[in-house]
Structure formats: C-alpha cells, structure tokens
mmCIF file of C-alpha atoms in Angstrom:
data_model
loop_
_atom_site.group_PDB
_atom_site.id
_atom_site.type_symbol
_atom_site.label_atom_id
_atom_site.label_comp_id
_atom_site.label_asym_id
_atom_site.label_seq_id
_atom_site.Cartn_x
_atom_site.Cartn_y
_atom_site.Cartn_z
ATOM 1 C CA MET A 92 69.509 99.536 82.518
ATOM 2 C CA THR A 93 69.498 96.310 84.490
ATOM 3 C CA ARG A 94 71.609 95.667 87.557
ATOM 4 C CA ALA A 95 75.259 95.086 86.683
ATOM 5 C CA GLY A 96 76.447 91.530 86.692
ATOM 6 C CA PRO A 97 79.543 89.730 85.468
ATOM 7 C CA GLY A 98 80.509 91.001 82.043
ATOM 8 C CA MET A 99 78.017 93.871 82.033
ATOM 9 C CA THR A 100 78.885 96.759 79.749
ATOM 10 C CA TYR A 101 78.125 100.292 80.884
ATOM 11 C CA ASP A 102 77.158 103.092 78.512
ATOM 12 C CA PHE A 103 79.512 106.069 78.094
ATOM 13 C CA ASP A 104 78.412 107.031 74.579
ATOM 14 C CA THR A 105 74.915 108.432 75.186
ATOM 15 C CA LEU A 106 74.591 112.195 74.764
ATOM 16 C CA TYR A 107 72.581 113.809 77.552
ATOM 17 C CA ASP A 108 71.005 117.253 77.195
ATOM 18 C CA ARG A 109 72.137 119.125 80.296
ATOM 19 C CA GLY A 110 70.682 122.452 79.233
ATOM 20 C CA ALA A 111 67.705 122.249 81.583
ATOM 21 C CA THR A 112 69.659 120.988 84.602
ATOM 22 C CA ASP A 113 71.268 124.279 85.727
ATOM 23 C CA SER A 114 74.649 122.755 84.904
ATOM 24 C CA LEU A 115 77.575 125.010 85.763
ATOM 25 C CA LYS A 116 79.583 123.362 83.012
ATOM 26 C CA TRP A 117 77.101 124.064 80.232
ATOM 27 C CA ALA A 118 75.517 127.362 81.333
ATOM 28 C CA ASP A 119 76.287 130.875 80.041
ATOM 29 C CA ARG A 120 78.619 129.780 77.250
ATOM 30 C CA LYS A 121 78.063 133.021 75.333
ATOM 31 C CA ALA A 122 78.729 135.251 78.333
ATOM 32 C CA ARG A 123 81.660 133.285 79.711
ATOM 33 C CA CYS A 124 83.349 132.029 76.565
ATOM 34 C CA GLY A 125 82.179 134.382 73.826
ATOM 35 C CA SER A 126 80.508 131.660 71.776
ATOM 36 C CA GLY A 127 76.998 130.388 72.471
ATOM 37 C CA ASP A 128 77.684 126.998 70.886
ATOM 38 C CA ALA A 129 81.121 126.431 72.407
ATOM 39 C CA ILE A 130 81.678 122.864 73.584
ATOM 40 C CA PRO A 131 82.459 123.014 77.321
ATOM 41 C CA LEU A 132 85.555 120.982 78.135
ATOM 42 C CA TRP A 133 86.656 122.969 81.158
ATOM 43 C CA VAL A 134 85.487 122.209 84.738
ATOM 44 C CA ALA A 135 86.137 118.687 86.112
ATOM 45 C CA ASP A 136 82.584 117.444 85.649
ATOM 46 C CA MET A 137 81.890 114.407 83.458
ATOM 47 C CA ASP A 138 79.251 114.265 80.762
ATOM 48 C CA PHE A 139 78.516 110.644 81.690
ATOM 49 C CA ALA A 140 75.611 109.357 83.733
ATOM 50 C CA CYS A 141 76.720 108.291 87.195
ATOM 51 C CA PRO A 142 76.720 104.523 87.880
ATOM 52 C CA PRO A 143 73.163 103.151 87.613
ATOM 53 C CA GLU A 144 73.644 101.524 91.031
ATOM 54 C CA VAL A 145 74.170 104.998 92.507
ATOM 55 C CA ALA A 146 71.175 106.466 90.682
ATOM 56 C CA ARG A 147 68.941 103.664 91.949
ATOM 57 C CA ALA A 148 70.101 104.157 95.537
ATOM 58 C CA VAL A 149 69.402 107.912 95.393
ATOM 59 C CA GLN A 150 66.006 107.336 93.774
ATOM 60 C CA ALA A 151 65.084 104.800 96.431
ATOM 61 C CA ARG A 152 65.964 107.255 99.198
ATOM 62 C CA ALA A 153 64.123 110.064 97.413
ATOM 63 C CA ALA A 154 60.978 107.919 97.439
ATOM 64 C CA HIS A 155 60.759 108.550 101.179
ATOM 65 C CA PRO A 156 59.315 112.085 101.336
ATOM 66 C CA ILE A 157 61.170 113.296 104.432
ATOM 67 C CA TYR A 158 64.657 114.681 103.829
ATOM 68 C CA GLY A 159 65.649 115.706 107.331
ATOM 69 C CA TYR A 160 69.054 115.880 108.995
ATOM 70 C CA PRO A 161 70.970 112.666 108.226
ATOM 71 C CA LEU A 162 73.509 110.614 110.089
ATOM 72 C CA ARG A 163 76.262 108.681 108.378
ATOM 73 C CA SER A 164 75.490 105.069 109.158
ATOM 74 C CA GLU A 165 77.844 102.327 110.261
ATOM 75 C CA SER A 166 77.406 100.749 106.827
ATOM 76 C CA TYR A 167 78.573 104.011 105.227
ATOM 77 C CA TYR A 168 81.806 103.955 107.236
ATOM 78 C CA GLN A 169 82.320 100.287 106.430
ATOM 79 C CA ALA A 170 81.919 100.975 102.710
ATOM 80 C CA VAL A 171 84.473 103.808 102.737
ATOM 81 C CA CYS A 172 87.032 101.838 104.753
ATOM 82 C CA ALA A 173 86.611 98.736 102.596
ATOM 83 C CA TRP A 174 87.087 100.786 99.416
ATOM 84 C CA MET A 175 90.289 102.356 100.725
ATOM 85 C CA GLU A 176 91.767 98.980 101.610
ATOM 86 C CA ARG A 177 90.574 97.154 98.496
ATOM 87 C CA ARG A 178 91.365 99.830 95.933
ATOM 88 C CA HIS A 179 94.362 101.550 97.520
ATOM 89 C CA GLY A 180 95.837 99.121 99.996
ATOM 90 C CA TRP A 181 95.415 101.521 102.914
ATOM 91 C CA LYS A 182 93.701 100.194 106.017
ATOM 92 C CA ILE A 183 91.926 103.025 107.823
ATOM 93 C CA LYS A 184 89.576 103.182 110.799
ATOM 94 C CA PRO A 185 86.068 104.658 110.781
ATOM 95 C CA GLU A 186 86.928 107.124 113.537
ATOM 96 C CA TRP A 187 89.574 108.693 111.299
ATOM 97 C CA LEU A 188 86.886 110.000 108.917
ATOM 98 C CA VAL A 189 85.650 113.583 109.224
ATOM 99 C CA TYR A 190 82.797 114.766 107.011
ATOM 100 C CA VAL A 191 83.543 117.653 104.639
ATOM 101 C CA PRO A 192 81.212 119.026 101.961
ATOM 102 C CA GLY A 193 84.025 118.815 99.424
ATOM 103 C CA VAL A 194 87.770 119.122 99.039
ATOM 104 C CA VAL A 195 87.820 122.881 98.392
ATOM 105 C CA PRO A 196 86.079 123.755 101.686
ATOM 106 C CA ALA A 197 88.345 121.210 103.390
ATOM 107 C CA LEU A 198 91.448 123.025 102.116
ATOM 108 C CA ASN A 199 90.206 126.167 103.810
ATOM 109 C CA PHE A 200 89.346 124.285 107.005
ATOM 110 C CA ALA A 201 92.897 122.907 107.102
ATOM 111 C CA VAL A 202 94.478 126.312 106.565
ATOM 112 C CA HIS A 203 92.384 127.733 109.419
ATOM 113 C CA ALA A 204 93.036 124.778 111.717
ATOM 114 C CA PHE A 205 96.788 124.460 111.335
ATOM 115 C CA THR A 206 98.169 127.900 110.453
ATOM 116 C CA ARG A 207 97.895 131.489 111.604
ATOM 117 C CA PRO A 208 97.836 134.698 109.555
ATOM 118 C CA GLY A 209 101.258 135.252 108.040
ATOM 119 C CA ASP A 210 102.330 131.601 108.235
ATOM 120 C CA GLY A 211 103.827 130.096 105.098
ATOM 121 C CA VAL A 212 101.987 127.455 103.069
ATOM 122 C CA VAL A 213 103.691 125.616 100.208
ATOM 123 C CA ILE A 214 102.074 124.658 96.900
ATOM 124 C CA GLN A 215 103.607 123.186 93.730
ATOM 125 C CA PRO A 216 102.277 124.971 90.638
ATOM 126 C CA PRO A 217 100.939 124.714 88.078
ATOM 127 C CA VAL A 218 98.253 123.394 90.370
ATOM 128 C CA TYR A 219 94.520 123.454 91.017
ATOM 129 C CA TYR A 220 93.777 127.147 91.573
ATOM 130 C CA PRO A 221 91.759 126.872 94.841
ATOM 131 C CA PHE A 222 95.051 125.935 96.527
ATOM 132 C CA ARG A 223 96.342 129.453 96.003
ATOM 133 C CA LYS A 224 93.025 131.027 96.984
ATOM 134 C CA SER A 225 92.821 129.074 100.246
ATOM 135 C CA ILE A 226 96.164 130.576 101.245
ATOM 136 C CA LEU A 227 95.915 134.170 100.068
ATOM 137 C CA GLU A 228 92.258 134.756 100.898
ATOM 138 C CA ASN A 229 92.866 133.565 104.452
ATOM 139 C CA GLY A 230 95.801 135.892 105.013
ATOM 140 C CA ARG A 231 98.535 133.259 104.856
ATOM 141 C CA ARG A 232 101.851 133.569 103.018
ATOM 142 C CA LEU A 233 102.155 131.798 99.682
ATOM 143 C CA LEU A 234 105.340 129.770 99.185
ATOM 144 C CA GLU A 235 105.723 128.290 95.712
ATOM 145 C CA ASN A 236 107.802 125.306 94.699
ATOM 146 C CA PRO A 237 107.065 124.997 90.965
ATOM 147 C CA LEU A 238 107.130 121.571 89.385
ATOM 148 C CA VAL A 239 110.046 120.876 87.061
ATOM 149 C CA ARG A 240 109.325 119.699 83.538
ATOM 150 C CA ARG A 241 111.849 117.223 82.191
ATOM 151 C CA GLY A 242 110.946 116.382 78.642
ATOM 152 C CA ASP A 243 107.218 115.779 78.728
ATOM 153 C CA ARG A 244 107.136 114.669 82.380
ATOM 154 C CA TYR A 245 106.780 116.795 85.485
ATOM 155 C CA GLU A 246 108.658 116.116 88.709
ATOM 156 C CA MET A 247 108.745 117.652 92.165
ATOM 157 C CA ASP A 248 111.769 119.871 92.834
ATOM 158 C CA LEU A 249 113.043 118.476 96.128
ATOM 159 C CA GLN A 250 115.806 121.035 96.557
ATOM 160 C CA GLY A 251 113.345 123.823 95.852
ATOM 161 C CA LEU A 252 110.928 122.244 98.292
ATOM 162 C CA LYS A 253 113.551 122.287 101.031
ATOM 163 C CA LYS A 254 114.228 125.969 100.386
ATOM 164 C CA ALA A 255 110.522 126.796 100.472
ATOM 165 C CA ALA A 256 110.124 124.764 103.643
ATOM 166 C CA ASP A 257 112.973 126.639 105.264
ATOM 167 C CA SER A 258 111.196 129.950 104.555
ATOM 168 C CA GLY A 259 108.790 129.524 107.441
ATOM 169 C CA ALA A 260 106.432 126.906 106.028
ATOM 170 C CA LYS A 261 103.924 125.375 108.423
ATOM 171 C CA LEU A 262 101.849 123.492 105.867
ATOM 172 C CA LEU A 263 102.331 121.871 102.460
ATOM 173 C CA ILE A 264 99.365 121.202 100.179
ATOM 174 C CA LEU A 265 99.973 118.260 97.855
ATOM 175 C CA CYS A 266 97.900 117.482 94.767
ATOM 176 C CA SER A 267 97.938 113.721 94.221
ATOM 177 C CA PRO A 268 97.298 112.748 91.460
ATOM 178 C CA HIS A 269 98.359 116.146 90.223
ATOM 179 C CA ASN A 270 95.842 118.444 88.579
ATOM 180 C CA PRO A 271 96.483 119.744 85.903
ATOM 181 C CA VAL A 272 99.708 117.992 84.798
ATOM 182 C CA GLY A 273 98.299 114.474 85.190
ATOM 183 C CA ARG A 274 101.108 112.912 87.220
ATOM 184 C CA VAL A 275 100.477 109.948 89.510
ATOM 185 C CA TRP A 276 103.263 110.320 92.056
ATOM 186 C CA GLU A 277 105.354 107.214 92.592
ATOM 187 C CA LYS A 278 105.923 105.848 96.081
ATOM 188 C CA ARG A 279 109.583 106.894 96.090
ATOM 189 C CA GLU A 280 108.618 110.472 95.218
ATOM 190 C CA LEU A 281 106.147 110.572 98.085
ATOM 191 C CA GLU A 282 108.745 109.105 100.427
ATOM 192 C CA ASP A 283 111.119 111.960 99.532
ATOM 193 C CA LEU A 284 108.332 114.477 100.103
ATOM 194 C CA ALA A 285 107.464 112.891 103.447
ATOM 195 C CA GLU A 286 111.085 113.137 104.576
ATOM 196 C CA VAL A 287 111.117 116.888 103.899
ATOM 197 C CA CYS A 288 107.917 117.341 105.884
ATOM 198 C CA LEU A 289 109.128 115.219 108.793
ATOM 199 C CA THR A 290 112.574 116.788 109.082
ATOM 200 C CA ARG A 291 111.180 120.311 108.901
ATOM 201 C CA ASP A 292 108.093 119.843 111.074
ATOM 202 C CA ILE A 293 105.615 120.610 108.298
ATOM 203 C CA LEU A 294 102.050 119.286 108.180
ATOM 204 C CA LEU A 295 100.935 117.707 104.933
ATOM 205 C CA VAL A 296 97.493 118.304 103.451
ATOM 206 C CA SER A 297 97.094 115.815 100.627
ATOM 207 C CA ASP A 298 94.292 116.482 98.131
ATOM 208 C CA GLU A 299 93.625 113.013 96.727
ATOM 209 C CA ILE A 300 90.218 113.594 95.162
ATOM 210 C CA HIS A 301 91.426 112.107 91.848
ATOM 211 C CA PHE A 302 92.952 109.041 93.547
ATOM 212 C CA ASP A 303 90.574 106.586 91.885
ATOM 213 C CA LEU A 304 91.222 108.010 88.416
ATOM 214 C CA VAL A 305 94.527 106.308 87.645
ATOM 215 C CA LEU A 306 95.185 105.313 84.052
ATOM 216 C CA GLY A 307 97.401 102.389 83.105
ATOM 217 C CA ARG A 308 96.278 100.139 85.957
ATOM 218 C CA GLN A 309 96.564 97.177 83.612
ATOM 219 C CA GLU A 310 100.289 97.975 83.351
ATOM 220 C CA GLY A 311 100.595 98.140 87.123
ATOM 221 C CA ARG A 312 100.312 101.865 87.820
ATOM 222 C CA ARG A 313 98.752 102.568 91.205
ATOM 223 C CA HIS A 314 97.974 105.541 93.388
ATOM 224 C CA THR A 315 99.802 105.619 96.724
ATOM 225 C CA CYS A 316 98.038 107.443 99.540
ATOM 226 C CA ALA A 317 100.642 109.738 101.062
ATOM 227 C CA ALA A 318 99.620 108.873 104.617
ATOM 228 C CA SER A 319 100.170 105.179 103.930
ATOM 229 C CA ILE A 320 103.916 105.690 103.453
ATOM 230 C CA SER A 321 104.705 105.400 107.156
ATOM 231 C CA GLU A 322 103.139 105.844 110.585
ATOM 232 C CA GLU A 323 105.317 108.926 111.078
ATOM 233 C CA ILE A 324 103.961 110.790 108.046
ATOM 234 C CA ALA A 325 100.426 109.506 108.745
ATOM 235 C CA ARG A 326 100.525 111.335 112.073
ATOM 236 C CA ARG A 327 101.258 114.566 110.212
ATOM 237 C CA THR A 328 98.883 114.171 107.256
ATOM 238 C CA ILE A 329 95.341 115.298 106.514
ATOM 239 C CA THR A 330 94.138 113.305 103.513
ATOM 240 C CA LEU A 331 91.231 114.788 101.557
ATOM 241 C CA THR A 332 89.083 112.401 99.513
ATOM 242 C CA ALA A 333 85.656 112.270 97.915
ATOM 243 C CA PRO A 334 83.683 110.086 95.516
ATOM 244 C CA ASN A 335 82.629 113.220 93.630
ATOM 245 C CA LYS A 336 85.063 113.140 90.693
ATOM 246 C CA THR A 337 85.260 109.362 90.508
ATOM 247 C CA PHE A 338 81.525 108.766 90.127
ATOM 248 C CA ASN A 339 80.367 112.170 88.800
ATOM 249 C CA ILE A 340 78.320 113.136 91.870
ATOM 250 C CA ALA A 341 79.933 116.481 92.756
ATOM 251 C CA GLY A 342 76.530 118.129 93.135
ATOM 252 C CA LEU A 343 75.835 115.946 96.179
ATOM 253 C CA THR A 344 78.542 117.728 98.250
ATOM 254 C CA MET A 345 80.223 114.784 99.884
ATOM 255 C CA GLY A 346 83.773 114.147 101.059
ATOM 256 C CA ASN A 347 85.961 112.830 103.835
ATOM 257 C CA ALA A 348 89.071 114.049 105.574
ATOM 258 C CA VAL A 349 91.066 111.050 106.756
ATOM 259 C CA ILE A 350 93.091 111.968 109.859
ATOM 260 C CA SER A 351 94.657 109.274 112.028
ATOM 261 C CA ASP A 352 96.185 111.563 114.654
ATOM 262 C CA PRO A 353 93.577 112.430 117.342
ATOM 263 C CA ARG A 354 95.025 115.860 118.048
ATOM 264 C CA LEU A 355 94.997 116.896 114.395
ATOM 265 C CA ARG A 356 91.557 115.383 113.944
ATOM 266 C CA GLU A 357 90.055 117.397 116.799
ATOM 267 C CA ALA A 358 91.642 120.610 115.537
ATOM 268 C CA PHE A 359 90.258 119.965 112.057
ATOM 269 C CA LYS A 360 86.813 119.143 113.452
ATOM 270 C CA ALA A 361 86.853 122.452 115.337
ATOM 271 C CA ALA A 362 87.549 124.326 112.100
ATOM 272 C CA VAL A 363 84.703 122.502 110.348
ATOM 273 C CA GLY A 364 82.377 123.216 113.260
ATOM 274 C CA GLY A 365 83.413 126.856 113.314
ATOM 275 C CA SER A 366 82.246 127.179 109.708
ATOM 276 C CA GLY A 367 78.749 126.023 110.633
ATOM 277 C CA ILE A 368 78.983 123.096 108.211
ATOM 278 C CA GLU A 369 78.697 119.886 110.179
ATOM 279 C CA VAL A 370 75.674 118.026 108.778
ATOM 280 C CA SER A 371 76.184 115.859 105.711
ATOM 281 C CA ASN A 372 73.947 115.628 102.656
ATOM 282 C CA VAL A 373 71.237 112.984 102.875
ATOM 283 C CA PHE A 374 71.594 112.002 99.211
ATOM 284 C CA GLY A 375 75.361 112.344 99.255
ATOM 285 C CA ASN A 376 75.608 109.759 102.005
ATOM 286 C CA VAL A 377 73.459 107.288 100.074
ATOM 287 C CA ALA A 378 75.259 107.922 96.783
ATOM 288 C CA ALA A 379 78.724 107.573 98.298
ATOM 289 C CA GLU A 380 77.900 104.296 100.013
ATOM 290 C CA ALA A 381 76.356 102.823 96.861
ATOM 291 C CA ALA A 382 79.328 103.962 94.774
ATOM 292 C CA TYR A 383 81.888 102.426 97.092
ATOM 293 C CA ARG A 384 79.925 99.201 97.429
ATOM 294 C CA GLU A 385 78.743 98.681 93.861
ATOM 295 C CA GLY A 386 80.600 101.077 91.572
ATOM 296 C CA GLU A 387 83.914 99.327 90.971
ATOM 297 C CA ALA A 388 82.994 97.601 87.707
ATOM 298 C CA TRP A 389 81.617 100.888 86.357
ATOM 299 C CA LEU A 390 84.832 102.680 87.368
ATOM 300 C CA ASP A 391 87.069 100.142 85.654
ATOM 301 C CA GLN A 392 85.131 100.552 82.415
ATOM 302 C CA LEU A 393 85.155 104.340 82.797
ATOM 303 C CA LEU A 394 88.950 104.333 83.070
ATOM 304 C CA SER A 395 89.253 102.258 79.899
ATOM 305 C CA TYR A 396 86.958 104.684 78.093
ATOM 306 C CA ILE A 397 88.936 107.715 79.241
ATOM 307 C CA GLU A 398 92.183 106.052 78.173
ATOM 308 C CA GLY A 399 90.628 105.603 74.741
ATOM 309 C CA ASN A 400 89.562 109.243 74.655
ATOM 310 C CA TYR A 401 93.077 110.353 75.575
ATOM 311 C CA ARG A 402 94.675 108.174 72.883
ATOM 312 C CA PHE A 403 92.230 109.456 70.289
ATOM 313 C CA PHE A 404 92.823 113.106 71.105
ATOM 314 C CA ALA A 405 96.606 112.858 71.549
ATOM 315 C CA GLU A 406 96.989 110.953 68.266
ATOM 316 C CA PHE A 407 94.702 113.374 66.442
ATOM 317 C CA LEU A 408 96.825 116.305 67.597
ATOM 318 C CA ALA A 409 100.069 114.573 66.635
ATOM 319 C CA GLU A 410 98.774 113.810 63.151
ATOM 320 C CA LYS A 411 96.648 116.856 62.349
ATOM 321 C CA ILE A 412 97.686 119.666 64.705
ATOM 322 C CA PRO A 413 101.362 119.305 65.679
ATOM 323 C CA GLU A 414 101.319 122.876 67.006
ATOM 324 C CA ILE A 415 99.467 121.487 70.069
ATOM 325 C CA ARG A 416 100.703 118.538 72.094
ATOM 326 C CA ALA A 417 98.890 116.515 74.734
ATOM 327 C CA LEU A 418 101.373 115.702 77.478
ATOM 328 C CA PRO A 419 101.381 112.161 78.924
ATOM 329 C CA LEU A 420 98.397 111.477 81.182
ATOM 330 C CA GLU A 421 98.856 109.119 84.136
ATOM 331 C CA GLY A 422 95.861 110.132 86.221
ATOM 332 C CA THR A 423 92.711 112.300 86.240
ATOM 333 C CA TYR A 424 90.614 112.797 83.104
ATOM 334 C CA LEU A 425 92.161 116.203 82.409
ATOM 335 C CA ALA A 426 94.589 116.539 79.492
ATOM 336 C CA TRP A 427 97.334 119.165 79.794
ATOM 337 C CA LEU A 428 97.866 120.686 76.346
ATOM 338 C CA ASP A 429 101.095 122.420 75.364
ATOM 339 C CA CYS A 430 99.902 125.096 72.940
ATOM 340 C CA THR A 431 103.139 127.060 72.643
ATOM 341 C CA GLY A 432 103.501 125.906 69.040
ATOM 342 C CA LEU A 433 100.644 128.237 68.079
ATOM 343 C CA GLY A 434 102.808 131.254 68.946
ATOM 344 C CA LEU A 435 100.028 133.064 70.812
ATOM 345 C CA ASP A 436 100.171 134.912 74.116
ATOM 346 C CA ASP A 437 97.814 133.706 76.822
ATOM 347 C CA ALA A 438 95.036 136.222 76.155
ATOM 348 C CA ALA A 439 95.114 135.474 72.413
ATOM 349 C CA LEU A 440 95.231 131.725 73.092
ATOM 350 C CA LYS A 441 92.099 131.900 75.220
ATOM 351 C CA ARG A 442 90.294 133.930 72.526
ATOM 352 C CA PHE A 443 91.426 131.467 69.866
ATOM 353 C CA PHE A 444 89.924 128.475 71.656
ATOM 354 C CA CYS A 445 86.683 130.206 72.601
ATOM 355 C CA GLN A 446 85.939 132.280 69.524
ATOM 356 C CA GLU A 447 87.713 130.556 66.641
ATOM 357 C CA ALA A 448 87.659 126.899 67.699
ATOM 358 C CA ARG A 449 84.449 127.330 69.743
ATOM 359 C CA LEU A 450 85.858 125.199 72.558
ATOM 360 C CA TRP A 451 85.679 126.197 76.219
ATOM 361 C CA LEU A 452 88.749 124.958 78.060
ATOM 362 C CA ASP A 453 90.484 126.056 81.269
ATOM 363 C CA ASP A 454 93.377 128.368 80.401
ATOM 364 C CA GLY A 455 96.783 127.480 81.794
ATOM 365 C CA PRO A 456 97.536 130.728 83.686
ATOM 366 C CA LYS A 457 94.582 129.901 85.944
ATOM 367 C CA PHE A 458 96.843 127.248 87.510
ATOM 368 C CA GLY A 459 99.636 129.682 88.328
ATOM 369 C CA THR A 460 103.364 129.537 87.654
ATOM 370 C CA GLY A 461 104.155 127.235 84.746
ATOM 371 C CA GLY A 462 100.705 127.473 83.191
ATOM 372 C CA SER A 463 101.495 130.009 80.477
ATOM 373 C CA GLY A 464 101.016 128.596 76.985
ATOM 374 C CA PHE A 465 98.893 125.670 78.193
ATOM 375 C CA MET A 466 95.222 124.752 78.204
ATOM 376 C CA ARG A 467 93.465 122.042 80.253
ATOM 377 C CA LEU A 468 90.937 119.860 78.430
ATOM 378 C CA ASN A 469 88.327 117.614 80.047
ATOM 379 C CA LEU A 470 88.319 114.171 78.397
ATOM 380 C CA ALA A 471 85.330 112.822 80.350
ATOM 381 C CA ALA A 472 82.758 113.105 77.580
ATOM 382 C CA PRO A 473 81.261 110.784 74.968
ATOM 383 C CA ARG A 474 83.719 110.118 72.159
ATOM 384 C CA SER A 475 81.475 111.901 69.667
ATOM 385 C CA ILE A 476 81.899 115.149 71.611
ATOM 386 C CA LEU A 477 85.678 114.823 71.489
ATOM 387 C CA GLU A 478 85.557 113.996 67.784
ATOM 388 C CA GLU A 479 83.561 117.152 67.076
ATOM 389 C CA SER A 480 85.926 119.143 69.305
ATOM 390 C CA ALA A 481 88.930 117.802 67.384
ATOM 391 C CA ARG A 482 87.334 118.754 64.048
ATOM 392 C CA ARG A 483 86.623 122.267 65.279
ATOM 393 C CA LEU A 484 90.170 122.673 66.534
ATOM 394 C CA GLU A 485 91.679 121.372 63.290
ATOM 395 C CA LYS A 486 89.535 123.759 61.243
ATOM 396 C CA ALA A 487 90.475 126.754 63.409
ATOM 397 C CA VAL A 488 94.206 125.981 63.306
ATOM 398 C CA SER A 489 94.072 125.397 59.558
ATOM 399 C CA ALA A 490 92.404 128.770 59.051
ATOM 400 C CA ARG A 491 95.099 130.431 61.155
ATOM 401 C CA ARG A 492 97.861 128.746 59.135
ATOM 402 C CA ASN A 493 96.363 130.089 55.902
ATOM 403 C CA ARG A 494 96.166 133.714 56.998
#
C-alpha cells in the first residue's frame, strides 16, 4: 500500500490468517471454548492490520540489526503531547509522561504507590476485570459502586459513590470510555465524579486506553480526559493511556501514565522502578510515535468502519434474533449484548455461544456485578467475519426455538 495522502482509503476488509502468529485471540479455541472452529470475538484485539505508516516505521527500525536498550526521544514526547492536544484538547507537558508497559501493569503500580494493604479502592462494575484483580491480589479492600442502568443507558450512581467513598476509600479507578458498557462519559458526569474525589480526598486513577475510540464524532461526541476538568482534579489524577487499542499494537507493550503533580509522579515512578520494569520497548517507541504523527486518517476511517459493523450487528439482532439486544455503543469497539431474552443461566449461556453458535465471546460475569446475562462481543473485525458470526448465531437460536 502506498503512503496515505488526501482521500486515501484504508483496507479493513482483508482477512488475515493469524494462525501462525501465536495470537492469543485465535489460539486454543478447542481447549478454551469447546469448539475448534469457533470465531474469536472476545479479547480487545482487532483483526485489522495496523496503520501502514506504523508498519513501515517498525520495519525501518528492524532493518538496523541492533535492538539494544532504547530511550524515548524528544520527538516521541512531542508526538504524544501534540496528539493529546489535537485530538482531546488537553495540553500536557513531556515531563508529565511516565513509561508503562501497558495499562494493566500501570493499575497495579498505582495501587502499590498510593494505597496500603487493607485500604479501600472503588470500582464501578460491570467493568474491565483486571480492575478487581489489581485490588484483591494486592491485598486491598474492594469497594463497589455498580453502574445504574436506566433504559438501555448506564450511568454512574453518585449517591452510591459517596457512600463507597465514605467507607475508607483511598483510590477510585475510573474506566473512561467504559469497558464493557460502551459509555463515553460526558463532561458534567466527570465533573460530578471529580467533586466526590476532591471533597473526600480520594485519588483518581483514570484508565483511558479507549479514549481515541469514540463513535459518533461526526455528531459532536468527544472524549473528555478526566484530568482536564480542572487543575484541582488534575493534581489528584493518574491518567493511563496507550496507543495499543487505538492502532492494534498491543503486542508492542507501550503506554504512558500522565501525572501532572510532581509528588504523585515520583511515587508512581518508584512503584514502576520497584517492579524492575523501567526500559521501554524499542519497537513500541517507534510504533507509538508513527501512530501519533501519521495515524489520524487511518483512525478516522477505522471508527467509521466500526460504526458500520455495530449498525449491521445491532440491526441484524433486532430483525432476526430479538432475544439478544446490542445496547447503544458510544465508545470502544466492544458491543455489550443483553442475552437475558434467551432465558439461560450464565453457565448455559456461555456453552450456548461456544458450542452451539461456535462463537467465542467474553461472558458477562467476568466483568463482575451487573454482568449476569450479558456477553461482550468484539466488533473490530472484517465485516465478512461479523456476517458469518451473525449467521451462526441466528442458526443456533433458531434451533433452540424449535426444540
């Protein structure tokens, strides 16, 4: 593919064989799902090639045969800061950036840096399951403030959040945009959240790894970085970002914690250093810089493609399989499916998808309170894969109806 120029169209329809790439997403389908030909629509890993500009940059670096310890260059920092300001309207400084190998390790670093065993940490389930693990496996106390579903839309329970905060919370982990329910929090919602944190002396860890994956941008929807709300909340916020989900480069272990307060930043750096993980990935650095400098046109077309995939799948369900409903999707490429209309318990629902529909999804209980009766489906695949998945699901539901 030639270098992108004005009006260039990127390819999201090609099917790539990932069987020989040691892909976590595609491996061991028989052992892990019960069906060797199950279509994997589970982990947040796209079946699209990364931007060609990123691939070229990595290939150019790989041409030099020495892959020693890297530094992150001044141009890297400039690219990250420019992206944040251009795409999200948040002006940050290079010295605020702390390397992390990914958001999940960073969650654990934050828990270690800012809490002690027995301290309370708040999460808002159903939510990305490593949140819970980072708390419980580090000996901290889990405080839940479940999201409230009103109609087909989820909201934060502010009164519940205040109660959880008053139960000895030291830290609150926010998922923004929210995985798995697909909400892009509005500025007013984040302002309310910030007020709770400020009045109760709680630090905010904001996982914003999906912040570039906002749907409906043409209608004006935007992601608001929590730390950009005010200087006061910025001084109490650790923002976790990465290009990994946006540009499908998770295997290059790259991310940034954005921390404006020097005291918090030094404490976080100490936790990272204490883990022994301080040196970044040579190819991750190159890929991230290329993505932030040259990947915007690719991203805009990706978002349009994912919106099309969501519309296709949601409309197919509404017409052919009303027992399953795709809830509205504002951000991420992960559809949250309400499967309660099938009348199955969670164990039976998981078996149904894997063994009868031959589809490998993430089951809702994995995401904690509020996940029962749901499945999470990855939409970031060529349309033909979703069309085959829809046919399989329709056939399996039809067979169940006729029993």
